[in-house]
Coordinates of C-alpha atoms in Angstrom, one line a residue:
Chain A
M30 CA 9.1 -39.7 -25.7
L31 CA 12.6 -40.1 -27.1
E32 CA 10.9 -41.1 -30.4
S33 CA 8.6 -38.2 -30.7
Q34 CA 11.6 -35.9 -30.1
R35 CA 13.9 -37.6 -32.4
K36 CA 13.9 -35.0 -35.3
I37 CA 15.5 -32.5 -32.8
F38 CA 17.3 -34.9 -30.2
P39 CA 18.3 -37.8 -32.0
F40 CA 19.5 -40.1 -29.1
R41 CA 20.4 -43.7 -30.1
I42 CA 19.8 -46.7 -27.6
V43 CA 22.8 -49.1 -28.1
A44 CA 21.9 -51.4 -25.2
I45 CA 18.8 -52.2 -22.6
Q46 CA 19.6 -54.3 -19.6
T47 CA 16.6 -55.7 -17.8
L48 CA 16.1 -57.7 -14.8
R49 CA 13.3 -60.2 -16.3
H50 CA 13.3 -59.7 -20.1
G51 CA 17.2 -60.3 -20.8
T52 CA 19.5 -58.0 -22.6
A53 CA 19.4 -56.3 -26.2
F54 CA 22.4 -54.7 -27.8
D55 CA 22.6 -53.1 -31.2
P56 CA 25.4 -50.2 -31.7
R57 CA 23.5 -49.0 -34.6
G58 CA 20.6 -48.2 -32.4
L59 CA 17.6 -50.4 -31.0
A60 CA 14.2 -50.5 -32.2
I61 CA 11.4 -49.2 -30.0
D62 CA 10.3 -52.7 -28.9
P63 CA 13.8 -54.5 -29.4
S64 CA 14.1 -58.4 -29.1
F65 CA 15.8 -59.5 -26.1
G66 CA 18.8 -62.0 -26.0
P67 CA 20.1 -63.9 -23.0
H68 CA 20.6 -61.9 -19.5
V69 CA 24.2 -60.5 -19.3
Q70 CA 25.3 -61.6 -15.7
S71 CA 26.9 -58.4 -14.5
A72 CA 26.5 -54.5 -14.9
E73 CA 30.3 -54.5 -15.7
E74 CA 30.0 -56.9 -18.5
F75 CA 27.0 -55.2 -20.0
L76 CA 28.8 -52.0 -19.8
D77 CA 31.9 -53.3 -21.4
R78 CA 29.8 -54.9 -24.3
A79 CA 27.3 -51.9 -24.8
K80 CA 30.2 -49.2 -24.7
P81 CA 27.8 -46.2 -24.4
E82 CA 28.6 -42.4 -23.7
V83 CA 25.7 -42.1 -21.2
V84 CA 24.2 -44.8 -18.9
V85 CA 20.6 -44.3 -17.5
E86 CA 20.1 -46.1 -14.4
L87 CA 16.5 -47.0 -13.3
T88 CA 16.8 -50.3 -11.3
T89 CA 14.3 -50.8 -8.4
L90 CA 15.7 -49.2 -5.3
N91 CA 16.9 -50.8 -2.0
P92 CA 15.8 -47.8 -0.1
S93 CA 17.9 -48.1 3.0
T94 CA 21.3 -48.5 1.1
G95 CA 20.8 -47.2 -2.3
E96 CA 22.0 -50.3 -3.7
P97 CA 22.4 -51.4 -6.4
A98 CA 22.2 -48.6 -8.1
I99 CA 25.2 -47.1 -6.3
S100 CA 27.5 -49.9 -7.8
H101 CA 26.1 -49.5 -11.2
I102 CA 26.9 -45.8 -11.2
R103 CA 30.2 -46.6 -10.1
A104 CA 30.8 -48.9 -12.9
A105 CA 29.8 -46.5 -15.2
F106 CA 32.0 -43.7 -14.0
A107 CA 34.8 -46.4 -13.9
R108 CA 34.3 -46.3 -17.5
R109 CA 34.1 -42.8 -18.1
H110 CA 30.3 -42.9 -19.0
H111 CA 27.8 -40.1 -18.1
V112 CA 25.2 -41.2 -15.9
V113 CA 21.4 -40.1 -15.5
T114 CA 19.5 -41.8 -12.7
A115 CA 15.9 -41.6 -11.6
N116 CA 16.9 -43.1 -8.5
K117 CA 17.0 -41.2 -5.2
G118 CA 19.0 -43.7 -3.0
P119 CA 22.4 -42.8 -4.5
I120 CA 21.6 -39.3 -4.2
A121 CA 20.2 -39.5 -0.7
H122 CA 23.3 -42.1 0.5
A123 CA 26.3 -41.3 -1.4
Y124 CA 26.1 -37.9 -3.5
S125 CA 29.0 -36.5 -2.3
A126 CA 31.5 -39.3 -3.2
L127 CA 29.6 -40.2 -6.4
A128 CA 30.1 -36.3 -7.6
Q129 CA 33.7 -36.5 -6.9
E130 CA 34.1 -39.8 -8.8
A131 CA 32.2 -38.2 -11.9
S132 CA 34.2 -35.1 -11.6
R133 CA 37.5 -37.4 -11.6
A134 CA 36.1 -39.3 -14.5
G135 CA 35.6 -36.0 -16.2
V136 CA 31.8 -37.1 -16.9
E137 CA 28.5 -35.6 -15.9
F138 CA 26.0 -37.0 -13.3
R139 CA 22.4 -36.2 -13.5
F140 CA 19.4 -37.2 -11.4
E141 CA 16.3 -34.5 -12.0
S142 CA 13.7 -37.2 -11.8
T143 CA 14.7 -38.3 -8.3
V144 CA 12.6 -35.5 -6.7
M145 CA 9.2 -34.1 -8.0
D146 CA 9.8 -36.2 -11.4
G147 CA 10.8 -34.0 -14.2
A148 CA 9.7 -30.7 -12.6
P149 CA 12.9 -28.7 -12.5
V150 CA 14.4 -28.5 -9.0
F151 CA 18.0 -29.7 -9.2
N152 CA 18.3 -28.0 -12.6
L153 CA 16.5 -24.8 -11.6
V154 CA 19.3 -24.2 -9.1
R155 CA 22.0 -25.2 -11.6
N156 CA 20.8 -23.4 -14.5
N157 CA 18.9 -20.5 -13.2
L158 CA 20.0 -19.3 -9.9
P159 CA 23.7 -18.2 -10.3
G160 CA 25.6 -17.0 -7.4
C161 CA 22.6 -18.0 -5.5
K162 CA 23.1 -19.8 -1.9
I163 CA 20.4 -22.2 -0.8
R164 CA 20.0 -21.4 2.8
G165 CA 17.2 -23.7 3.3
F166 CA 13.9 -25.3 1.7
T167 CA 10.3 -26.2 2.5
G168 CA 8.4 -28.9 0.6
V169 CA 5.8 -31.4 0.2
L170 CA 7.2 -34.1 -1.9
N171 CA 5.5 -37.3 -1.1
S172 CA 2.0 -38.0 -3.0
T173 CA 1.2 -41.1 -0.9
T174 CA 0.7 -39.1 2.3
N175 CA -1.4 -36.5 0.3
V176 CA -3.8 -39.1 -0.8
V177 CA -4.1 -40.8 2.7
I178 CA -4.3 -37.5 4.5
E179 CA -7.2 -36.4 2.1
A180 CA -8.9 -39.8 2.6
M181 CA -8.7 -39.7 6.4
R182 CA -10.3 -36.2 6.1
A183 CA -13.2 -37.7 4.5
G184 CA -13.8 -40.0 7.2
R185 CA -12.0 -43.2 5.6
T186 CA -9.3 -45.1 7.3
L187 CA -5.4 -44.8 6.8
A188 CA -5.5 -48.2 5.4
E189 CA -8.2 -47.2 2.8
G190 CA -6.2 -44.4 2.0
V191 CA -3.1 -46.5 1.2
E192 CA -5.2 -48.6 -1.0
E193 CA -6.5 -45.6 -2.8
A194 CA -2.9 -44.5 -3.4
R195 CA -2.0 -48.0 -4.6
R196 CA -5.0 -47.9 -7.1
I197 CA -3.6 -44.8 -8.4
G198 CA -0.3 -46.3 -8.9
I199 CA 2.1 -44.3 -6.9
T200 CA 2.6 -46.4 -3.9
E201 CA 5.1 -49.2 -3.6
A202 CA 4.3 -52.7 -2.4
D203 CA 5.7 -51.7 1.1
A204 CA 3.7 -48.5 1.7
S205 CA 5.3 -48.1 5.1
F206 CA 8.2 -46.3 3.0
D207 CA 5.8 -43.8 2.4
I208 CA 3.5 -43.7 5.6
D209 CA 6.6 -43.7 8.0
G210 CA 8.2 -40.8 5.9
W211 CA 11.3 -42.3 4.5
D212 CA 10.6 -41.6 1.2
A213 CA 10.2 -37.7 2.0
A214 CA 13.1 -38.3 4.2
A215 CA 15.3 -39.8 1.4
K216 CA 14.2 -36.8 -1.0
T217 CA 15.1 -34.2 2.0
A218 CA 18.6 -35.8 2.1
A219 CA 18.9 -35.7 -1.6
L220 CA 18.1 -32.2 -1.8
A221 CA 20.3 -31.1 1.1
N222 CA 23.3 -33.1 -0.4
V223 CA 23.2 -31.6 -3.7
L224 CA 22.1 -28.2 -3.2
M225 CA 23.4 -27.6 0.4
D226 CA 26.5 -29.8 0.6
A227 CA 24.9 -31.6 3.5
R228 CA 26.8 -34.8 3.4
V229 CA 24.1 -36.8 5.1
T230 CA 21.9 -39.9 4.6
P231 CA 18.2 -40.4 5.5
L232 CA 19.0 -41.6 8.7
E233 CA 20.3 -38.0 9.7
V234 CA 16.9 -36.5 8.7
D235 CA 14.7 -36.0 12.0
R236 CA 11.6 -38.1 10.6
R237 CA 8.4 -38.7 11.9
G238 CA 5.5 -40.3 9.6
I239 CA 1.8 -40.0 9.5
A240 CA 0.9 -43.5 11.0
R241 CA -0.2 -42.1 14.3
L242 CA -2.7 -39.7 12.6
T243 CA -6.5 -40.8 12.5
P244 CA -9.8 -39.6 10.7
E245 CA -10.9 -38.3 13.9
K246 CA -8.1 -35.9 14.2
L247 CA -8.2 -34.8 10.6
L248 CA -11.9 -34.2 10.9
Q249 CA -11.5 -32.4 14.1
L250 CA -8.9 -30.3 12.4
K251 CA -11.2 -29.5 9.2
D252 CA -13.7 -28.1 11.6
Q253 CA -11.0 -25.3 12.2
S254 CA -10.3 -24.9 8.6
K255 CA -7.1 -26.7 9.1
T256 CA -5.4 -29.8 7.5
I257 CA -2.1 -31.7 7.8
R258 CA 0.9 -32.0 5.1
L259 CA 4.0 -34.3 5.6
V260 CA 6.4 -31.3 5.2
S261 CA 10.1 -31.5 4.6
R262 CA 12.2 -28.6 5.9
A263 CA 15.8 -28.0 5.7
R264 CA 17.8 -25.1 7.3
S265 CA 21.4 -23.9 7.3
G266 CA 22.4 -22.4 10.9
P267 CA 25.2 -21.8 12.9
N268 CA 25.0 -25.3 14.1
G269 CA 25.2 -26.9 10.5
I270 CA 22.2 -28.2 8.7
K271 CA 18.9 -29.3 10.1
L272 CA 16.7 -31.6 8.2
R273 CA 13.3 -32.4 9.2
V274 CA 10.1 -34.5 7.8
R275 CA 6.8 -34.0 9.8
A276 CA 3.3 -34.2 9.5
E277 CA 2.5 -30.4 10.0
V278 CA -0.8 -28.8 11.0
L279 CA -1.5 -26.3 8.3
A280 CA -4.5 -23.5 7.5
E281 CA -6.4 -24.7 4.6
T282 CA -5.3 -21.8 2.8
D283 CA -1.6 -22.4 3.3
F284 CA 0.4 -22.5 0.1
L285 CA 1.7 -25.7 1.2
A286 CA -1.7 -27.3 1.5
S287 CA -2.3 -26.6 -2.1
A288 CA -0.3 -29.9 -2.8
R289 CA -3.0 -32.4 -3.4
R290 CA -3.0 -36.1 -4.6
T291 CA 0.2 -36.3 -6.8
S292 CA 1.0 -32.8 -6.8
S293 CA 4.0 -31.2 -5.0
L294 CA 6.0 -28.2 -4.4
I295 CA 8.9 -27.0 -3.0
V296 CA 10.4 -23.6 -1.9
F297 CA 13.7 -22.6 -1.6
D298 CA 15.0 -19.8 0.7
T299 CA 18.0 -18.3 -1.1
D300 CA 20.4 -15.3 -0.2
L301 CA 20.2 -13.2 -3.6
M302 CA 16.7 -14.2 -4.8
G303 CA 14.5 -14.5 -1.6
E304 CA 11.8 -17.3 -1.6
I305 CA 11.1 -19.0 -4.8
G306 CA 9.9 -22.5 -5.9
T307 CA 8.7 -25.3 -7.9
V308 CA 5.4 -26.6 -8.3
E309 CA 4.4 -29.6 -10.3
L310 CA 0.4 -30.2 -10.4
N311 CA -1.1 -34.1 -11.1
P312 CA 2.0 -35.5 -12.6
G313 CA 2.1 -39.3 -13.9
I314 CA 4.6 -41.6 -15.1
E315 CA 5.4 -39.3 -18.2
Q316 CA 6.7 -36.6 -16.2
T317 CA 9.4 -38.9 -14.5
A318 CA 10.3 -39.8 -18.2
Y319 CA 10.8 -36.2 -18.9
G320 CA 13.2 -35.7 -16.1
V321 CA 15.3 -38.3 -17.5
F322 CA 15.1 -36.8 -21.0
S323 CA 16.0 -33.6 -19.9
D324 CA 19.0 -34.5 -18.1
L325 CA 20.1 -36.4 -21.4
V326 CA 19.5 -33.2 -23.2
D327 CA 21.5 -31.2 -20.7
I328 CA 24.5 -33.9 -21.2
A329 CA 24.4 -33.7 -24.8
K330 CA 24.4 -29.9 -24.9
N331 CA 27.4 -29.8 -22.6
S332 CA 29.1 -32.3 -24.6
V333 CA 29.1 -30.7 -27.9
Chain B
M29 CA 24.5 -7.2 -5.9
L30 CA 27.3 -7.0 -8.6
E31 CA 30.1 -5.9 -5.8
S32 CA 29.0 -8.9 -3.4
Q33 CA 29.5 -11.4 -6.4
R34 CA 32.5 -9.7 -8.0
K35 CA 34.8 -12.7 -7.2
I36 CA 32.7 -15.1 -8.9
F37 CA 31.3 -12.6 -11.5
P38 CA 33.7 -9.7 -12.2
F39 CA 31.3 -7.6 -14.4
R40 CA 32.8 -4.1 -14.9
I41 CA 30.3 -1.3 -15.4
V42 CA 31.7 1.2 -17.9
A43 CA 29.1 3.9 -18.0
I44 CA 25.6 4.8 -16.7
Q45 CA 23.0 7.1 -18.2
T46 CA 20.5 8.6 -15.8
L47 CA 17.4 11.0 -16.5
R48 CA 18.1 13.1 -13.3
H49 CA 21.8 12.6 -12.1
G50 CA 23.7 13.0 -15.5
T51 CA 26.1 10.5 -17.3
A52 CA 29.2 8.2 -16.0
F53 CA 32.1 7.2 -17.8
D54 CA 34.8 5.2 -17.1
P55 CA 36.1 2.2 -19.4
R56 CA 38.4 0.9 -16.4
G57 CA 35.1 0.3 -14.5
L58 CA 33.0 2.7 -12.4
A59 CA 33.0 2.8 -8.6
I60 CA 30.0 1.9 -6.7
D61 CA 29.0 5.6 -6.3
P62 CA 30.1 7.4 -9.2
S63 CA 30.4 11.0 -9.7
F64 CA 28.3 11.9 -12.7
G65 CA 29.3 14.6 -15.4
P66 CA 26.9 16.3 -17.8
H67 CA 24.0 14.4 -19.2
V68 CA 24.7 13.1 -22.4
Q69 CA 21.7 14.0 -24.9
S70 CA 20.9 10.9 -26.7
A71 CA 21.1 7.2 -26.1
E72 CA 22.8 6.9 -29.6
E73 CA 25.8 9.2 -28.2
F74 CA 25.9 7.5 -24.9
L75 CA 26.4 4.2 -26.4
D76 CA 28.8 5.2 -29.1
R77 CA 31.1 6.9 -26.2
A78 CA 30.3 3.8 -23.7
K79 CA 31.1 0.9 -26.1
P80 CA 29.9 -1.4 -23.7
E81 CA 29.5 -5.3 -24.5
V82 CA 26.2 -5.5 -22.7
V83 CA 23.3 -2.7 -22.4
V84 CA 21.3 -2.9 -19.2
E85 CA 18.2 -0.9 -20.2
L86 CA 15.9 0.2 -16.9
T87 CA 14.2 3.4 -18.1
T88 CA 10.7 4.3 -16.8
L89 CA 7.9 2.5 -18.8
N90 CA 5.0 4.4 -21.2
P91 CA 3.0 1.1 -20.8
S92 CA 0.8 2.1 -23.7
T93 CA 3.9 2.2 -26.4
G94 CA 6.8 0.6 -25.0
E95 CA 8.7 3.7 -25.4
P96 CA 11.4 5.0 -24.9
A97 CA 12.8 1.4 -23.9
I98 CA 12.1 0.2 -27.7
S99 CA 14.3 2.8 -29.3
H100 CA 17.1 2.2 -26.7
I101 CA 17.1 -1.4 -27.2
R102 CA 17.1 -0.9 -31.2
A103 CA 19.9 1.6 -30.9
A104 CA 22.1 -1.2 -29.0
F105 CA 21.3 -4.0 -31.2
A106 CA 22.3 -1.6 -34.0
R107 CA 25.5 -1.3 -32.6
R108 CA 25.9 -5.2 -31.9
H109 CA 25.5 -5.0 -27.9
H110 CA 23.9 -7.4 -26.0
V111 CA 20.7 -6.1 -24.1
V112 CA 19.3 -7.1 -20.7
T113 CA 16.0 -5.1 -19.7
A114 CA 13.5 -5.3 -16.7
N115 CA 11.1 -3.4 -18.9
K116 CA 8.2 -5.3 -20.0
G117 CA 7.1 -3.0 -22.6
P118 CA 9.2 -4.0 -25.3
I119 CA 8.3 -7.6 -24.7
A120 CA 4.5 -6.9 -24.6
H121 CA 4.5 -4.5 -27.4
A122 CA 7.6 -5.6 -30.1
Y123 CA 9.0 -9.1 -29.1
S124 CA 9.1 -10.8 -32.2
A125 CA 10.8 -7.9 -34.2
L126 CA 13.2 -7.1 -31.3
A127 CA 14.2 -10.9 -31.1
Q128 CA 14.7 -10.8 -35.2
E129 CA 17.2 -7.8 -34.8
A130 CA 19.0 -9.2 -31.9
S131 CA 19.4 -12.5 -34.2
R132 CA 20.6 -10.5 -37.2
A133 CA 22.8 -8.6 -34.9
G134 CA 24.2 -12.0 -33.3
V135 CA 23.6 -10.9 -29.9
E136 CA 21.7 -12.0 -27.0
F137 CA 18.2 -10.4 -25.8
R138 CA 17.3 -11.3 -22.2
F139 CA 14.5 -9.7 -19.9
E140 CA 13.8 -12.2 -17.0
S141 CA 12.9 -9.4 -14.5
T142 CA 9.9 -8.4 -16.9
V143 CA 7.6 -11.0 -15.1
M144 CA 7.6 -12.4 -11.5
D145 CA 11.0 -10.2 -11.1
G146 CA 14.0 -12.6 -10.9
A147 CA 11.9 -15.9 -10.6
P148 CA 13.1 -18.2 -13.5
V149 CA 10.0 -17.9 -15.9
F150 CA 11.5 -17.3 -19.4
N151 CA 15.0 -18.9 -18.6
L152 CA 13.2 -21.8 -16.8
V153 CA 11.5 -22.7 -20.3
R154 CA 14.8 -21.7 -21.9
N155 CA 16.9 -23.8 -19.8
N156 CA 14.8 -26.6 -18.3
L157 CA 12.3 -27.7 -20.7
P158 CA 14.0 -28.9 -23.8
G159 CA 11.5 -29.9 -26.4
C160 CA 8.4 -28.8 -24.5
K161 CA 5.9 -27.0 -26.1
I162 CA 4.0 -24.5 -23.9
R163 CA 0.3 -25.0 -24.5
G164 CA -0.7 -22.3 -22.3
F165 CA -0.4 -21.0 -18.7
T166 CA -2.4 -19.6 -15.8
G167 CA -0.9 -16.8 -13.4
V168 CA -1.4 -14.7 -10.9
L169 CA 0.8 -11.7 -11.8
N170 CA 0.0 -8.5 -10.3
S171 CA 0.8 -7.6 -6.8
T172 CA -1.3 -4.5 -6.4
T173 CA -4.5 -6.5 -6.9
N174 CA -3.6 -9.0 -4.6
V175 CA -3.1 -6.2 -1.9
V176 CA -6.3 -4.2 -2.6
I177 CA -8.5 -7.6 -2.8
E178 CA -7.0 -8.7 0.6
A179 CA -8.0 -5.0 2.1
M180 CA -11.8 -5.1 0.6
R181 CA -12.1 -8.6 1.9
A182 CA -11.2 -6.9 5.4
G183 CA -13.8 -4.5 4.9
R184 CA -11.9 -1.8 3.6
T185 CA -12.6 0.4 0.2
L186 CA -10.6 -0.2 -2.9
A187 CA -8.9 3.3 -2.3
E188 CA -7.7 2.3 0.8
G189 CA -6.4 -0.9 -0.6
V190 CA -4.5 1.2 -3.5
E191 CA -3.2 3.2 -0.9
E192 CA -1.8 0.2 1.1
A193 CA -0.2 -0.9 -2.0
R194 CA 1.5 2.3 -2.7
R195 CA 2.8 2.3 1.0
I196 CA 4.4 -1.0 0.3
G197 CA 5.9 0.8 -2.8
I198 CA 4.2 -1.8 -5.5
T199 CA 2.1 0.8 -7.0
E200 CA 2.7 3.3 -9.8
A201 CA 1.5 7.0 -9.4
D202 CA -1.3 6.1 -11.5
A203 CA -2.7 2.8 -10.0
S204 CA -5.2 2.4 -12.8
F205 CA -2.8 0.6 -14.8
D206 CA -2.6 -2.1 -11.9
I207 CA -6.4 -1.8 -11.2
D208 CA -7.9 -2.1 -14.7
G209 CA -5.4 -4.9 -15.5
W210 CA -2.9 -3.3 -18.1
D211 CA 0.0 -4.5 -16.1
A212 CA -1.3 -8.0 -15.9
A213 CA -2.4 -7.8 -19.7
A214 CA 1.2 -6.6 -20.4
K215 CA 2.8 -9.4 -18.7
T216 CA 0.3 -11.9 -20.3
A217 CA 1.2 -10.6 -23.8
A218 CA 4.9 -10.8 -22.9
L219 CA 4.8 -14.5 -21.9
A220 CA 2.9 -15.4 -24.9
N221 CA 5.1 -13.4 -27.2
V222 CA 8.2 -15.3 -26.0
L223 CA 6.9 -18.7 -25.3
M224 CA 4.2 -19.2 -27.6
D225 CA 5.3 -16.9 -30.6
A226 CA 1.9 -15.0 -30.0
R227 CA 2.8 -11.6 -31.8
V228 CA 0.3 -9.7 -29.8
T229 CA 0.2 -6.5 -27.7
P230 CA -1.5 -5.9 -24.4
L231 CA -4.4 -4.6 -26.6
E232 CA -5.1 -8.0 -27.8
V233 CA -5.5 -9.5 -24.3
D234 CA -9.3 -9.6 -23.6
R235 CA -8.9 -7.7 -20.2
R236 CA -11.3 -7.1 -17.4
G237 CA -9.7 -5.5 -14.1
I238 CA -10.9 -5.1 -10.5
A239 CA -12.4 -1.4 -10.5
R240 CA -16.0 -2.9 -10.2
L241 CA -15.3 -5.1 -7.1
T242 CA -16.6 -4.1 -3.8
P243 CA -15.9 -4.9 -0.1
E244 CA -19.6 -6.1 0.2
K245 CA -18.9 -8.4 -2.8
L246 CA -15.8 -9.9 -1.3
L247 CA -17.1 -10.2 2.2
Q248 CA -20.1 -12.2 0.9
L249 CA -17.6 -14.4 -1.1
K250 CA -15.6 -14.8 2.1
D251 CA -18.8 -16.2 3.9
Q252 CA -18.7 -19.0 1.2
S253 CA -14.9 -19.6 1.8
K254 CA -14.3 -18.0 -1.5
T255 CA -11.9 -15.1 -2.7
I256 CA -10.8 -13.4 -6.0
R257 CA -7.6 -13.0 -7.8
L258 CA -6.8 -11.4 -11.0
V259 CA -6.0 -14.1 -13.2
S260 CA -3.9 -14.1 -16.4
R261 CA -4.9 -17.2 -18.9
A262 CA -3.3 -18.1 -22.2
R263 CA -4.5 -21.0 -24.1
S264 CA -3.4 -22.3 -27.6
G265 CA -6.3 -23.9 -29.6
P266 CA -7.4 -24.5 -33.2
N267 CA -8.4 -20.7 -33.7
G268 CA -5.2 -19.5 -32.6
I269 CA -4.1 -18.2 -29.0
K270 CA -6.5 -16.7 -26.5
L271 CA -5.4 -14.5 -24.0
R272 CA -7.4 -13.2 -21.2
V273 CA -7.2 -11.4 -17.8
R274 CA -10.0 -11.4 -15.3
A275 CA -11.1 -11.1 -11.7
E276 CA -11.9 -14.8 -11.2
V277 CA -13.8 -16.3 -8.1
L278 CA -11.7 -19.1 -6.5
A279 CA -12.2 -21.4 -3.5
E280 CA -9.7 -20.1 -0.6
T281 CA -7.8 -23.3 -1.0
D282 CA -7.3 -22.9 -4.7
F283 CA -3.5 -23.1 -5.5
L284 CA -4.1 -19.8 -7.2
A285 CA -5.7 -18.1 -4.2
S286 CA -2.2 -18.5 -2.3
A287 CA -0.7 -15.7 -4.2
R288 CA -1.0 -13.1 -1.6
R289 CA 0.5 -9.5 -1.2
T290 CA 3.5 -9.3 -3.6
S291 CA 3.7 -13.1 -4.1
S292 CA 3.1 -14.4 -7.4
L293 CA 2.8 -17.5 -9.4
I294 CA 2.4 -19.2 -12.9
V295 CA 1.6 -22.8 -14.1
F296 CA 2.6 -23.8 -17.4
D297 CA 0.5 -26.4 -19.5
T298 CA 3.2 -28.3 -21.6
D299 CA 3.0 -31.1 -23.8
L300 CA 5.7 -33.4 -22.3
M301 CA 5.9 -32.0 -18.7
G302 CA 2.2 -31.6 -18.0
E303 CA 1.6 -28.7 -15.5
I304 CA 4.6 -27.2 -14.0
G305 CA 5.1 -23.8 -12.6
T306 CA 7.1 -21.2 -10.4
V307 CA 6.3 -19.5 -7.4
E308 CA 7.8 -16.5 -5.8
L309 CA 7.0 -15.4 -2.1
N310 CA 6.9 -11.9 -0.6
P311 CA 9.8 -10.5 -3.1
G312 CA 11.3 -7.0 -2.9
I313 CA 13.4 -4.8 -5.4
E314 CA 16.3 -7.0 -4.7
Q315 CA 14.5 -9.9 -6.6
T316 CA 14.0 -7.6 -9.5
A317 CA 17.8 -6.9 -9.5
Y318 CA 18.5 -10.4 -9.2
G319 CA 16.7 -11.0 -12.8
V320 CA 18.9 -8.5 -14.3
F321 CA 22.0 -10.3 -12.6
S322 CA 21.0 -13.6 -13.7
D323 CA 20.5 -12.3 -17.3
L324 CA 24.0 -10.8 -17.3
V325 CA 25.4 -14.3 -16.2
D326 CA 23.8 -16.1 -18.6
I327 CA 25.0 -13.9 -21.3
A328 CA 28.5 -14.1 -20.2
K329 CA 28.4 -17.8 -19.9
N330 CA 27.0 -17.9 -23.5
S331 CA 29.9 -15.4 -24.7
V332 CA 32.7 -17.4 -23.3

């Protein structure tokens, strides 16, 4: 993607740190398929040698802590580097603190890919809804449960549904993160932290997954022209912000039910602009990459 | 809306020209409910006296020509004023020429409210999809036909459906503009002109309305769990850009069918970001106003 857009957006990659392939440096810009040298031991040492303007953080997530991504991002802010991450952990667990550190360092912190890949969600509110207050949102944000629910609705078991999601490549080794609603809860917390200043972690989301659903239940609902989606909801009220992830029974014709397979959608409830939302149909890995790319472009534009 | 946002966005209204109430001027800023003086004869004279930075053009549309809005906008550009319009006529009929005039005058030309009220459509592509090429789009963009189709699906006549749409306040005196697909064609042309550089008018949209639909047909489709929407489609191919407005038969569970009553939606087919879209649920007149407001804010930010 960077290569195809190079004429208009000439980003230069000065270093790459990987877990398995080692580390690559070239202040003049690395080739597409760079040769990796020995693995630099720490993120700090890597950043001190690389001297980038922007750090792109894409490590594997520990969903219950947000580490090591949070430490990497802090190391970057300490060196006054802008940060783009596709990791929802830091946004779900530590957004408020990280945003303050970025602000103190005078750098940007972007994370469009953490929810709905590259579809504009955070940047939609940031760039297109001036003056609007987000009072709540409703979304279908987890693909694995969409696939599992459709499989059970066709009479197959939950395990068979998980296997299908794994074949598509959307499920981690430990599918319980999706099935038990943790992925949806992390996205719900991330959205609420950024858009509603909620200052919560995924643990504070009232969460129930789809583990207790059965093919029998879904076939019975099908006879009534109904189905189920794992729905994320946020609502700001007099007693604070309520966050919930639930398997909700919906009419087949419900807008929320139109999120199938890897598709996802979100609707924001706003004060000035009513209910508006974003949909993403059948995305793949390219769309996650695009979220990082669009964040990079935004930072570059703001830095000119 | 301007008043409620005044602390953050202190816009000043220096003049208002109306068809029936006369004209009001105050270079220090008009009150919310200004007293109108005698009607200034021409748009040119009005602009010369008002000396604004931004002109907001909201006149009643002649859909087949785009006038008088186009002339008003040209008069503003000639005086180097930025322009915001909620009028789709100029965008559907003369976008390319007007955009060039704005560019030569060094001013901005914005029109978010012309399609889907204030929901980000043009600004979504402008602000959030850097590097993305729009290869086509699919949308349900006309509310009156949604209401009429649902009425016929409940066994009522087309005329009764039109009457209901009129009660909601979404239909003009001449409902044939909606029923025959001209409104949808104008929006389709506007989108294609701005986002795909199509340089067309609504006359070049392959258009068929819903006038030939009957309650019988819709009840028959209902028995098959199907329904109809007036769908706008654009597609860029080897032989140029094809634009089409049609009453399409859809499964009730189709994403497009989830646009009901005043709700609307659009999905863009992009090269880098796959299929993404915007939805707007149950908007009213406030949402049209918000589109104008968000354009004003964008112009103000770009002018700082």
